[in-house]
């Protein structure tokens, strides 16, 4: 049945029998001796519902597949710039990603003193300090572009340097992150597997020990510096 919105002014011009016939077309069961005004109100509401449903069908019903635009180009593996960024995933883990431009890679490979790359993770007490409290290196390759780092507990600031290591001369910082404020988290998240740690029954039930073991197996380089 073609749906159209019925108006009160139109319906009031019809006889009761004609109203009942329209109601029958809409599948409305009208009780006997129902007031005309109620019949008209019911017909108006139902016609509005039918019109809305028809609009939805016109929008969604189609035998044709929606057009898919082919992706003309994918994101490049490198943007040919030397940079490094660190993002805190939580108080225990930092996600570090970096890039190295082609000219720097060629320069490093052509230097006979070049030994390799590392992420130099440093902890700082204050933003204005010139020297870190402590630091450690995580060895990486020229093709690596990301790394999770376990953060030592109770530290204030974190900085990660992308450093080139040389034999017979000083290391070179290729890129450096800003110093990042470390939120204070639970020391449990940086506990070594096997270390005696008192856990509450609730934390014990959360499989925290299994989580620490999994972190150690996947990121033992960071654990080894704690």
JSON list of C-alpha atoms in Angstrom, two decimals:
[
{"chain": "A", "resi": 1, "resn": "UNK", "atom": "CA", "xyz": [0.00, 0.00, 0.00]},
{"chain": "A", "resi": 2, "resn": "UNK", "atom": "CA", "xyz": [1.31, 3.40, -0.94]},
{"chain": "A", "resi": 3, "resn": "UNK", "atom": "CA", "xyz": [1.86, 5.34, 2.23]},
{"chain": "A", "resi": 4, "resn": "UNK", "atom": "CA", "xyz": [0.85, 8.97, 2.57]},
{"chain": "A", "resi": 5, "resn": "UNK", "atom": "CA", "xyz": [0.38, 11.20, 5.55]},
{"chain": "A", "resi": 6, "resn": "UNK", "atom": "CA", "xyz": [-3.31, 11.65, 6.33]},
{"chain": "A", "resi": 7, "resn": "UNK", "atom": "CA", "xyz": [-4.44, 15.04, 7.57]},
{"chain": "A", "resi": 8, "resn": "UNK", "atom": "CA", "xyz": [-7.21, 15.67, 10.05]},
{"chain": "A", "resi": 9, "resn": "UNK", "atom": "CA", "xyz": [-8.96, 18.10, 7.72]},
{"chain": "A", "resi": 10, "resn": "UNK", "atom": "CA", "xyz": [-9.14, 15.44, 5.00]},
{"chain": "A", "resi": 11, "resn": "UNK", "atom": "CA", "xyz": [-10.30, 12.66, 7.29]},
{"chain": "A", "resi": 12, "resn": "UNK", "atom": "CA", "xyz": [-13.06, 14.77, 8.80]},
{"chain": "A", "resi": 13, "resn": "UNK", "atom": "CA", "xyz": [-14.66, 15.07, 5.34]},
{"chain": "A", "resi": 14, "resn": "UNK", "atom": "CA", "xyz": [-15.06, 11.27, 5.13]},
{"chain": "A", "resi": 15, "resn": "UNK", "atom": "CA", "xyz": [-17.91, 9.18, 6.40]},
{"chain": "A", "resi": 16, "resn": "UNK", "atom": "CA", "xyz": [-17.44, 6.75, 9.25]},
{"chain": "A", "resi": 17, "resn": "UNK", "atom": "CA", "xyz": [-17.57, 3.82, 6.82]},
{"chain": "A", "resi": 18, "resn": "UNK", "atom": "CA", "xyz": [-14.85, 5.39, 4.71]},
{"chain": "A", "resi": 19, "resn": "UNK", "atom": "CA", "xyz": [-12.73, 5.88, 7.84]},
{"chain": "A", "resi": 20, "resn": "UNK", "atom": "CA", "xyz": [-13.20, 2.23, 8.75]},
{"chain": "A", "resi": 21, "resn": "UNK", "atom": "CA", "xyz": [-12.19, 1.22, 5.23]},
{"chain": "A", "resi": 22, "resn": "UNK", "atom": "CA", "xyz": [-8.94, 3.20, 5.49]},
{"chain": "A", "resi": 23, "resn": "UNK", "atom": "CA", "xyz": [-8.32, 1.66, 8.88]},
{"chain": "A", "resi": 24, "resn": "UNK", "atom": "CA", "xyz": [-8.78, -1.76, 7.35]},
{"chain": "A", "resi": 25, "resn": "UNK", "atom": "CA", "xyz": [-6.21, -0.90, 4.65]},
{"chain": "A", "resi": 26, "resn": "UNK", "atom": "CA", "xyz": [-3.70, -0.08, 7.40]},
{"chain": "A", "resi": 27, "resn": "UNK", "atom": "CA", "xyz": [-4.56, -3.26, 9.26]},
{"chain": "A", "resi": 28, "resn": "UNK", "atom": "CA", "xyz": [-6.10, -1.42, 12.21]},
{"chain": "A", "resi": 29, "resn": "UNK", "atom": "CA", "xyz": [-8.77, -3.24, 14.16]},
{"chain": "A", "resi": 30, "resn": "UNK", "atom": "CA", "xyz": [-11.35, -0.61, 15.12]},
{"chain": "A", "resi": 31, "resn": "UNK", "atom": "CA", "xyz": [-13.76, -1.58, 17.95]},
{"chain": "A", "resi": 32, "resn": "UNK", "atom": "CA", "xyz": [-17.44, -1.07, 17.31]},
{"chain": "A", "resi": 33, "resn": "UNK", "atom": "CA", "xyz": [-19.01, 2.25, 18.25]},
{"chain": "A", "resi": 34, "resn": "UNK", "atom": "CA", "xyz": [-15.63, 3.97, 18.62]},
{"chain": "A", "resi": 35, "resn": "UNK", "atom": "CA", "xyz": [-15.85, 7.75, 18.50]},
{"chain": "A", "resi": 36, "resn": "UNK", "atom": "CA", "xyz": [-14.97, 9.25, 15.08]},
{"chain": "A", "resi": 37, "resn": "UNK", "atom": "CA", "xyz": [-12.45, 11.56, 16.68]},
{"chain": "A", "resi": 38, "resn": "UNK", "atom": "CA", "xyz": [-10.52, 8.59, 18.08]},
{"chain": "A", "resi": 39, "resn": "UNK", "atom": "CA", "xyz": [-10.59, 6.84, 14.71]},
{"chain": "A", "resi": 40, "resn": "UNK", "atom": "CA", "xyz": [-9.21, 9.92, 12.96]},
{"chain": "A", "resi": 41, "resn": "UNK", "atom": "CA", "xyz": [-6.42, 10.36, 15.58]},
{"chain": "A", "resi": 42, "resn": "UNK", "atom": "CA", "xyz": [-5.44, 6.71, 15.25]},
{"chain": "A", "resi": 43, "resn": "UNK", "atom": "CA", "xyz": [-5.31, 6.94, 11.44]},
{"chain": "A", "resi": 44, "resn": "UNK", "atom": "CA", "xyz": [-3.11, 10.04, 11.56]},
{"chain": "A", "resi": 45, "resn": "UNK", "atom": "CA", "xyz": [-0.61, 8.38, 13.95]},
{"chain": "A", "resi": 46, "resn": "UNK", "atom": "CA", "xyz": [-0.45, 5.19, 11.90]},
{"chain": "A", "resi": 47, "resn": "UNK", "atom": "CA", "xyz": [0.00, 7.06, 8.62]},
{"chain": "A", "resi": 48, "resn": "UNK", "atom": "CA", "xyz": [2.93, 8.97, 10.14]},
{"chain": "A", "resi": 49, "resn": "UNK", "atom": "CA", "xyz": [4.54, 5.70, 11.27]},
{"chain": "A", "resi": 50, "resn": "UNK", "atom": "CA", "xyz": [4.12, 4.17, 7.81]},
{"chain": "A", "resi": 51, "resn": "UNK", "atom": "CA", "xyz": [5.66, 7.26, 6.19]},
{"chain": "A", "resi": 52, "resn": "UNK", "atom": "CA", "xyz": [8.72, 7.08, 8.48]},
{"chain": "A", "resi": 53, "resn": "UNK", "atom": "CA", "xyz": [9.20, 3.38, 7.73]},
{"chain": "A", "resi": 54, "resn": "UNK", "atom": "CA", "xyz": [8.98, 4.07, 4.01]},
{"chain": "A", "resi": 55, "resn": "UNK", "atom": "CA", "xyz": [11.70, 6.71, 4.27]},
{"chain": "A", "resi": 56, "resn": "UNK", "atom": "CA", "xyz": [14.02, 4.26, 6.05]},
{"chain": "A", "resi": 57, "resn": "UNK", "atom": "CA", "xyz": [13.41, 1.62, 3.39]},
{"chain": "A", "resi": 58, "resn": "UNK", "atom": "CA", "xyz": [14.16, 4.11, 0.62]},
{"chain": "A", "resi": 59, "resn": "UNK", "atom": "CA", "xyz": [17.48, 4.96, 2.30]},
{"chain": "A", "resi": 60, "resn": "UNK", "atom": "CA", "xyz": [18.69, 1.45, 3.19]},
{"chain": "A", "resi": 61, "resn": "UNK", "atom": "CA", "xyz": [17.11, -0.84, 0.60]},
{"chain": "A", "resi": 62, "resn": "UNK", "atom": "CA", "xyz": [19.25, -1.25, -2.47]},
{"chain": "A", "resi": 63, "resn": "UNK", "atom": "CA", "xyz": [20.29, -4.19, -4.62]},
{"chain": "A", "resi": 64, "resn": "UNK", "atom": "CA", "xyz": [23.57, -2.49, -5.47]},
{"chain": "A", "resi": 65, "resn": "UNK", "atom": "CA", "xyz": [26.70, -2.67, -3.39]},
{"chain": "A", "resi": 66, "resn": "UNK", "atom": "CA", "xyz": [27.87, 0.57, -1.85]},
{"chain": "A", "resi": 67, "resn": "UNK", "atom": "CA", "xyz": [30.75, 2.02, -3.85]},
{"chain": "A", "resi": 68, "resn": "UNK", "atom": "CA", "xyz": [34.17, 1.37, -2.39]},
{"chain": "A", "resi": 69, "resn": "UNK", "atom": "CA", "xyz": [36.83, 3.89, -3.26]},
{"chain": "A", "resi": 70, "resn": "UNK", "atom": "CA", "xyz": [40.15, 2.27, -3.94]},
{"chain": "A", "resi": 71, "resn": "UNK", "atom": "CA", "xyz": [42.94, 3.51, -1.71]},
{"chain": "A", "resi": 72, "resn": "UNK", "atom": "CA", "xyz": [45.38, 5.06, -4.14]},
{"chain": "A", "resi": 73, "resn": "UNK", "atom": "CA", "xyz": [48.33, 5.05, -1.75]},
{"chain": "A", "resi": 74, "resn": "UNK", "atom": "CA", "xyz": [49.25, 3.56, 1.60]},
{"chain": "A", "resi": 75, "resn": "UNK", "atom": "CA", "xyz": [51.00, 5.27, 4.46]},
{"chain": "A", "resi": 76, "resn": "UNK", "atom": "CA", "xyz": [54.76, 5.09, 3.96]},
{"chain": "A", "resi": 77, "resn": "UNK", "atom": "CA", "xyz": [56.90, 3.04, 6.31]},
{"chain": "A", "resi": 78, "resn": "UNK", "atom": "CA", "xyz": [59.11, 6.08, 6.77]},
{"chain": "A", "resi": 79, "resn": "UNK", "atom": "CA", "xyz": [58.58, 9.83, 6.43]},
{"chain": "A", "resi": 80, "resn": "UNK", "atom": "CA", "xyz": [62.34, 10.25, 5.86]},
{"chain": "A", "resi": 81, "resn": "UNK", "atom": "CA", "xyz": [62.98, 12.29, 8.98]},
{"chain": "A", "resi": 82, "resn": "UNK", "atom": "CA", "xyz": [65.02, 11.56, 12.07]},
{"chain": "A", "resi": 83, "resn": "UNK", "atom": "CA", "xyz": [62.77, 11.84, 15.12]},
{"chain": "A", "resi": 84, "resn": "UNK", "atom": "CA", "xyz": [61.69, 10.02, 18.27]},
{"chain": "A", "resi": 85, "resn": "UNK", "atom": "CA", "xyz": [58.52, 10.19, 20.41]},
{"chain": "A", "resi": 86, "resn": "UNK", "atom": "CA", "xyz": [57.57, 8.58, 23.71]},
{"chain": "A", "resi": 87, "resn": "UNK", "atom": "CA", "xyz": [53.99, 8.12, 24.91]},
{"chain": "A", "resi": 88, "resn": "UNK", "atom": "CA", "xyz": [53.04, 6.85, 28.36]},
{"chain": "A", "resi": 89, "resn": "UNK", "atom": "CA", "xyz": [50.69, 3.90, 28.07]},
{"chain": "A", "resi": 90, "resn": "UNK", "atom": "CA", "xyz": [50.22, 3.82, 31.86]},
{"chain": "A", "resi": 91, "resn": "UNK", "atom": "CA", "xyz": [52.41, 4.52, 34.92]},
{"chain": "A", "resi": 92, "resn": "UNK", "atom": "CA", "xyz": [54.41, 1.33, 34.21]},
{"chain": "A", "resi": 93, "resn": "UNK", "atom": "CA", "xyz": [54.94, 1.34, 30.44]},
{"chain": "A", "resi": 94, "resn": "UNK", "atom": "CA", "xyz": [56.04, 3.81, 27.77]},
{"chain": "A", "resi": 95, "resn": "UNK", "atom": "CA", "xyz": [55.59, 3.30, 24.04]},
{"chain": "A", "resi": 96, "resn": "UNK", "atom": "CA", "xyz": [58.47, 4.72, 22.00]},
{"chain": "A", "resi": 97, "resn": "UNK", "atom": "CA", "xyz": [58.53, 5.11, 18.22]},
{"chain": "A", "resi": 98, "resn": "UNK", "atom": "CA", "xyz": [61.07, 6.74, 15.94]},
{"chain": "A", "resi": 99, "resn": "UNK", "atom": "CA", "xyz": [62.19, 7.26, 12.36]},
{"chain": "A", "resi": 100, "resn": "UNK", "atom": "CA", "xyz": [65.58, 7.78, 10.71]},
{"chain": "A", "resi": 101, "resn": "UNK", "atom": "CA", "xyz": [66.01, 9.60, 7.42]},
{"chain": "A", "resi": 102, "resn": "UNK", "atom": "CA", "xyz": [67.83, 7.87, 4.59]},
{"chain": "A", "resi": 103, "resn": "UNK", "atom": "CA", "xyz": [70.75, 10.31, 4.63]},
{"chain": "A", "resi": 104, "resn": "UNK", "atom": "CA", "xyz": [71.47, 9.47, 8.28]},
{"chain": "A", "resi": 105, "resn": "UNK", "atom": "CA", "xyz": [71.27, 5.72, 7.63]},
{"chain": "A", "resi": 106, "resn": "UNK", "atom": "CA", "xyz": [73.73, 6.04, 4.74]},
{"chain": "A", "resi": 107, "resn": "UNK", "atom": "CA", "xyz": [76.06, 8.20, 6.85]},
{"chain": "A", "resi": 108, "resn": "UNK", "atom": "CA", "xyz": [76.03, 5.70, 9.72]},
{"chain": "A", "resi": 109, "resn": "UNK", "atom": "CA", "xyz": [76.62, 2.69, 7.48]},
{"chain": "A", "resi": 110, "resn": "UNK", "atom": "CA", "xyz": [79.54, 4.40, 5.77]},
{"chain": "A", "resi": 111, "resn": "UNK", "atom": "CA", "xyz": [81.28, 5.17, 9.09]},
{"chain": "A", "resi": 112, "resn": "UNK", "atom": "CA", "xyz": [83.66, 2.34, 10.03]},
{"chain": "A", "resi": 113, "resn": "UNK", "atom": "CA", "xyz": [83.45, 3.36, 13.70]},
{"chain": "A", "resi": 114, "resn": "UNK", "atom": "CA", "xyz": [79.66, 2.93, 13.82]},
{"chain": "A", "resi": 115, "resn": "UNK", "atom": "CA", "xyz": [78.69, 0.00, 16.09]},
{"chain": "A", "resi": 116, "resn": "UNK", "atom": "CA", "xyz": [74.91, 0.25, 16.22]},
{"chain": "A", "resi": 117, "resn": "UNK", "atom": "CA", "xyz": [71.90, 2.08, 17.65]},
{"chain": "A", "resi": 118, "resn": "UNK", "atom": "CA", "xyz": [70.31, 2.14, 21.06]},
{"chain": "A", "resi": 119, "resn": "UNK", "atom": "CA", "xyz": [67.48, 3.75, 22.96]},
{"chain": "A", "resi": 120, "resn": "UNK", "atom": "CA", "xyz": [69.05, 5.53, 25.93]},
{"chain": "A", "resi": 121, "resn": "UNK", "atom": "CA", "xyz": [66.43, 5.69, 28.66]},
{"chain": "A", "resi": 122, "resn": "UNK", "atom": "CA", "xyz": [67.18, 8.31, 31.33]},
{"chain": "A", "resi": 123, "resn": "UNK", "atom": "CA", "xyz": [65.42, 9.31, 34.53]},
{"chain": "A", "resi": 124, "resn": "UNK", "atom": "CA", "xyz": [65.57, 12.86, 35.83]},
{"chain": "A", "resi": 125, "resn": "UNK", "atom": "CA", "xyz": [64.72, 14.43, 39.15]},
{"chain": "A", "resi": 126, "resn": "UNK", "atom": "CA", "xyz": [63.81, 17.91, 37.85]},
{"chain": "A", "resi": 127, "resn": "UNK", "atom": "CA", "xyz": [63.08, 19.45, 34.47]},
{"chain": "A", "resi": 128, "resn": "UNK", "atom": "CA", "xyz": [65.99, 21.89, 34.75]},
{"chain": "A", "resi": 129, "resn": "UNK", "atom": "CA", "xyz": [68.59, 19.26, 35.71]},
{"chain": "A", "resi": 130, "resn": "UNK", "atom": "CA", "xyz": [71.47, 18.91, 33.26]},
{"chain": "A", "resi": 131, "resn": "UNK", "atom": "CA", "xyz": [72.40, 15.33, 34.18]},
{"chain": "A", "resi": 132, "resn": "UNK", "atom": "CA", "xyz": [70.08, 12.35, 34.72]},
{"chain": "A", "resi": 133, "resn": "UNK", "atom": "CA", "xyz": [69.84, 10.37, 37.92]},
{"chain": "A", "resi": 134, "resn": "UNK", "atom": "CA", "xyz": [70.41, 7.15, 35.99]},
{"chain": "A", "resi": 135, "resn": "UNK", "atom": "CA", "xyz": [70.16, 5.74, 32.50]},
{"chain": "A", "resi": 136, "resn": "UNK", "atom": "CA", "xyz": [70.32, 2.48, 30.59]},
{"chain": "A", "resi": 137, "resn": "UNK", "atom": "CA", "xyz": [70.54, 1.43, 26.94]},
{"chain": "A", "resi": 138, "resn": "UNK", "atom": "CA", "xyz": [68.27, -0.83, 24.92]},
{"chain": "A", "resi": 139, "resn": "UNK", "atom": "CA", "xyz": [69.96, -2.15, 21.79]},
{"chain": "A", "resi": 140, "resn": "UNK", "atom": "CA", "xyz": [67.97, -1.71, 18.56]},
{"chain": "A", "resi": 141, "resn": "UNK", "atom": "CA", "xyz": [68.66, -2.28, 14.86]},
{"chain": "A", "resi": 142, "resn": "UNK", "atom": "CA", "xyz": [68.55, 0.17, 11.97]},
{"chain": "A", "resi": 143, "resn": "UNK", "atom": "CA", "xyz": [65.24, -1.34, 10.85]},
{"chain": "A", "resi": 144, "resn": "UNK", "atom": "CA", "xyz": [63.47, -1.17, 14.23]},
{"chain": "A", "resi": 145, "resn": "UNK", "atom": "CA", "xyz": [60.89, 1.58, 14.60]},
{"chain": "A", "resi": 146, "resn": "UNK", "atom": "CA", "xyz": [59.10, 0.97, 17.93]},
{"chain": "A", "resi": 147, "resn": "UNK", "atom": "CA", "xyz": [59.65, -0.37, 21.43]},
{"chain": "A", "resi": 148, "resn": "UNK", "atom": "CA", "xyz": [57.79, -0.72, 24.74]},
{"chain": "A", "resi": 149, "resn": "UNK", "atom": "CA", "xyz": [59.85, 0.32, 27.76]},
{"chain": "A", "resi": 150, "resn": "UNK", "atom": "CA", "xyz": [59.14, -0.67, 31.34]},
{"chain": "A", "resi": 151, "resn": "UNK", "atom": "CA", "xyz": [59.37, 2.36, 33.62]},
{"chain": "A", "resi": 152, "resn": "UNK", "atom": "CA", "xyz": [61.21, 2.13, 36.94]},
{"chain": "A", "resi": 153, "resn": "UNK", "atom": "CA", "xyz": [58.91, 2.93, 39.87]},
{"chain": "A", "resi": 154, "resn": "UNK", "atom": "CA", "xyz": [59.06, 6.13, 41.89]},
{"chain": "A", "resi": 155, "resn": "UNK", "atom": "CA", "xyz": [60.75, 8.17, 39.16]},
{"chain": "A", "resi": 156, "resn": "UNK", "atom": "CA", "xyz": [59.79, 11.73, 38.27]},
{"chain": "A", "resi": 157, "resn": "UNK", "atom": "CA", "xyz": [60.81, 12.38, 34.65]},
{"chain": "A", "resi": 158, "resn": "UNK", "atom": "CA", "xyz": [61.62, 10.17, 31.67]},
{"chain": "A", "resi": 159, "resn": "UNK", "atom": "CA", "xyz": [63.61, 10.98, 28.53]},
{"chain": "A", "resi": 160, "resn": "UNK", "atom": "CA", "xyz": [64.49, 8.63, 25.67]},
{"chain": "A", "resi": 161, "resn": "UNK", "atom": "CA", "xyz": [67.35, 9.35, 23.27]},
{"chain": "A", "resi": 162, "resn": "UNK", "atom": "CA", "xyz": [67.87, 7.70, 19.90]},
{"chain": "A", "resi": 163, "resn": "UNK", "atom": "CA", "xyz": [71.64, 7.27, 20.03]},
{"chain": "A", "resi": 164, "resn": "UNK", "atom": "CA", "xyz": [74.30, 6.05, 17.59]},
{"chain": "A", "resi": 165, "resn": "UNK", "atom": "CA", "xyz": [77.13, 4.11, 19.22]},
{"chain": "A", "resi": 166, "resn": "UNK", "atom": "CA", "xyz": [80.71, 4.38, 17.96]},
{"chain": "A", "resi": 167, "resn": "UNK", "atom": "CA", "xyz": [84.02, 2.73, 18.64]},
{"chain": "A", "resi": 168, "resn": "UNK", "atom": "CA", "xyz": [86.74, 5.17, 19.63]},
{"chain": "A", "resi": 169, "resn": "UNK", "atom": "CA", "xyz": [84.54, 8.28, 19.76]},
{"chain": "A", "resi": 170, "resn": "UNK", "atom": "CA", "xyz": [81.57, 9.69, 21.65]},
{"chain": "A", "resi": 171, "resn": "UNK", "atom": "CA", "xyz": [78.04, 8.48, 21.08]},
{"chain": "A", "resi": 172, "resn": "UNK", "atom": "CA", "xyz": [75.77, 10.67, 18.96]},
{"chain": "A", "resi": 173, "resn": "UNK", "atom": "CA", "xyz": [72.22, 11.59, 19.89]},
{"chain": "A", "resi": 174, "resn": "UNK", "atom": "CA", "xyz": [70.25, 11.45, 16.64]},
{"chain": "A", "resi": 175, "resn": "UNK", "atom": "CA", "xyz": [66.96, 12.50, 18.28]},
{"chain": "A", "resi": 176, "resn": "UNK", "atom": "CA", "xyz": [65.70, 13.17, 21.81]},
{"chain": "A", "resi": 177, "resn": "UNK", "atom": "CA", "xyz": [62.24, 13.15, 23.37]},
{"chain": "A", "resi": 178, "resn": "UNK", "atom": "CA", "xyz": [61.17, 15.89, 25.76]},
{"chain": "A", "resi": 179, "resn": "UNK", "atom": "CA", "xyz": [61.30, 15.03, 29.45]},
{"chain": "A", "resi": 180, "resn": "UNK", "atom": "CA", "xyz": [58.01, 13.37, 30.32]},
{"chain": "A", "resi": 181, "resn": "UNK", "atom": "CA", "xyz": [56.38, 13.56, 33.75]},
{"chain": "A", "resi": 182, "resn": "UNK", "atom": "CA", "xyz": [55.79, 10.04, 35.08]},
{"chain": "A", "resi": 183, "resn": "UNK", "atom": "CA", "xyz": [52.53, 9.53, 37.01]},
{"chain": "A", "resi": 184, "resn": "UNK", "atom": "CA", "xyz": [52.91, 7.64, 40.23]},
{"chain": "A", "resi": 185, "resn": "UNK", "atom": "CA", "xyz": [51.70, 4.07, 39.84]},
{"chain": "A", "resi": 186, "resn": "UNK", "atom": "CA", "xyz": [51.92, 0.86, 41.81]},
{"chain": "A", "resi": 187, "resn": "UNK", "atom": "CA", "xyz": [55.47, -0.57, 42.21]},
{"chain": "A", "resi": 188, "resn": "UNK", "atom": "CA", "xyz": [53.88, -3.99, 41.68]},
{"chain": "A", "resi": 189, "resn": "UNK", "atom": "CA", "xyz": [53.75, -3.31, 37.95]},
{"chain": "A", "resi": 190, "resn": "UNK", "atom": "CA", "xyz": [57.54, -3.22, 37.76]},
{"chain": "A", "resi": 191, "resn": "UNK", "atom": "CA", "xyz": [58.32, -6.13, 40.07]},
{"chain": "A", "resi": 192, "resn": "UNK", "atom": "CA", "xyz": [60.53, -8.91, 38.76]},
{"chain": "A", "resi": 193, "resn": "UNK", "atom": "CA", "xyz": [58.96, -12.36, 38.47]},
{"chain": "A", "resi": 194, "resn": "UNK", "atom": "CA", "xyz": [60.08, -14.44, 41.44]},
{"chain": "A", "resi": 195, "resn": "UNK", "atom": "CA", "xyz": [60.57, -11.43, 43.69]},
{"chain": "A", "resi": 196, "resn": "UNK", "atom": "CA", "xyz": [58.66, -11.79, 46.93]},
{"chain": "A", "resi": 197, "resn": "UNK", "atom": "CA", "xyz": [55.77, -9.33, 46.83]},
{"chain": "A", "resi": 198, "resn": "UNK", "atom": "CA", "xyz": [52.89, -9.18, 49.27]},
{"chain": "A", "resi": 199, "resn": "UNK", "atom": "CA", "xyz": [49.61, -9.01, 47.36]},
{"chain": "A", "resi": 200, "resn": "UNK", "atom": "CA", "xyz": [46.17, -8.50, 48.76]},
{"chain": "A", "resi": 201, "resn": "UNK", "atom": "CA", "xyz": [43.67, -11.31, 48.09]},
{"chain": "A", "resi": 202, "resn": "UNK", "atom": "CA", "xyz": [41.89, -9.15, 45.50]},
{"chain": "A", "resi": 203, "resn": "UNK", "atom": "CA", "xyz": [45.11, -8.41, 43.57]},
{"chain": "A", "resi": 204, "resn": "UNK", "atom": "CA", "xyz": [46.20, -12.03, 43.86]},
{"chain": "A", "resi": 205, "resn": "UNK", "atom": "CA", "xyz": [42.90, -13.11, 42.28]},
{"chain": "A", "resi": 206, "resn": "UNK", "atom": "CA", "xyz": [43.52, -10.74, 39.35]},
{"chain": "A", "resi": 207, "resn": "UNK", "atom": "CA", "xyz": [46.39, -12.92, 38.03]},
{"chain": "A", "resi": 208, "resn": "UNK", "atom": "CA", "xyz": [48.88, -10.12, 38.67]},
{"chain": "A", "resi": 209, "resn": "UNK", "atom": "CA", "xyz": [51.76, -12.59, 39.03]},
{"chain": "A", "resi": 210, "resn": "UNK", "atom": "CA", "xyz": [50.98, -14.09, 35.62]},
{"chain": "A", "resi": 211, "resn": "UNK", "atom": "CA", "xyz": [50.86, -10.60, 34.12]},
{"chain": "A", "resi": 212, "resn": "UNK", "atom": "CA", "xyz": [54.28, -9.74, 35.54]},
{"chain": "A", "resi": 213, "resn": "UNK", "atom": "CA", "xyz": [55.74, -12.96, 34.16]},
{"chain": "A", "resi": 214, "resn": "UNK", "atom": "CA", "xyz": [54.31, -12.23, 30.69]},
{"chain": "A", "resi": 215, "resn": "UNK", "atom": "CA", "xyz": [55.74, -8.70, 30.77]},
{"chain": "A", "resi": 216, "resn": "UNK", "atom": "CA", "xyz": [59.15, -10.07, 31.76]},
{"chain": "A", "resi": 217, "resn": "UNK", "atom": "CA", "xyz": [59.19, -12.62, 28.95]},
{"chain": "A", "resi": 218, "resn": "UNK", "atom": "CA", "xyz": [58.33, -10.03, 26.30]},
{"chain": "A", "resi": 219, "resn": "UNK", "atom": "CA", "xyz": [60.34, -7.09, 27.64]},
{"chain": "A", "resi": 220, "resn": "UNK", "atom": "CA", "xyz": [63.21, -8.57, 29.65]},
{"chain": "A", "resi": 221, "resn": "UNK", "atom": "CA", "xyz": [65.60, -5.84, 28.44]},
{"chain": "A", "resi": 222, "resn": "UNK", "atom": "CA", "xyz": [63.76, -3.25, 30.51]},
{"chain": "A", "resi": 223, "resn": "UNK", "atom": "CA", "xyz": [63.40, -5.53, 33.52]},
{"chain": "A", "resi": 224, "resn": "UNK", "atom": "CA", "xyz": [67.13, -6.17, 33.58]},
{"chain": "A", "resi": 225, "resn": "UNK", "atom": "CA", "xyz": [67.77, -2.53, 34.40]},
{"chain": "A", "resi": 226, "resn": "UNK", "atom": "CA", "xyz": [65.51, -2.29, 37.43]}
]
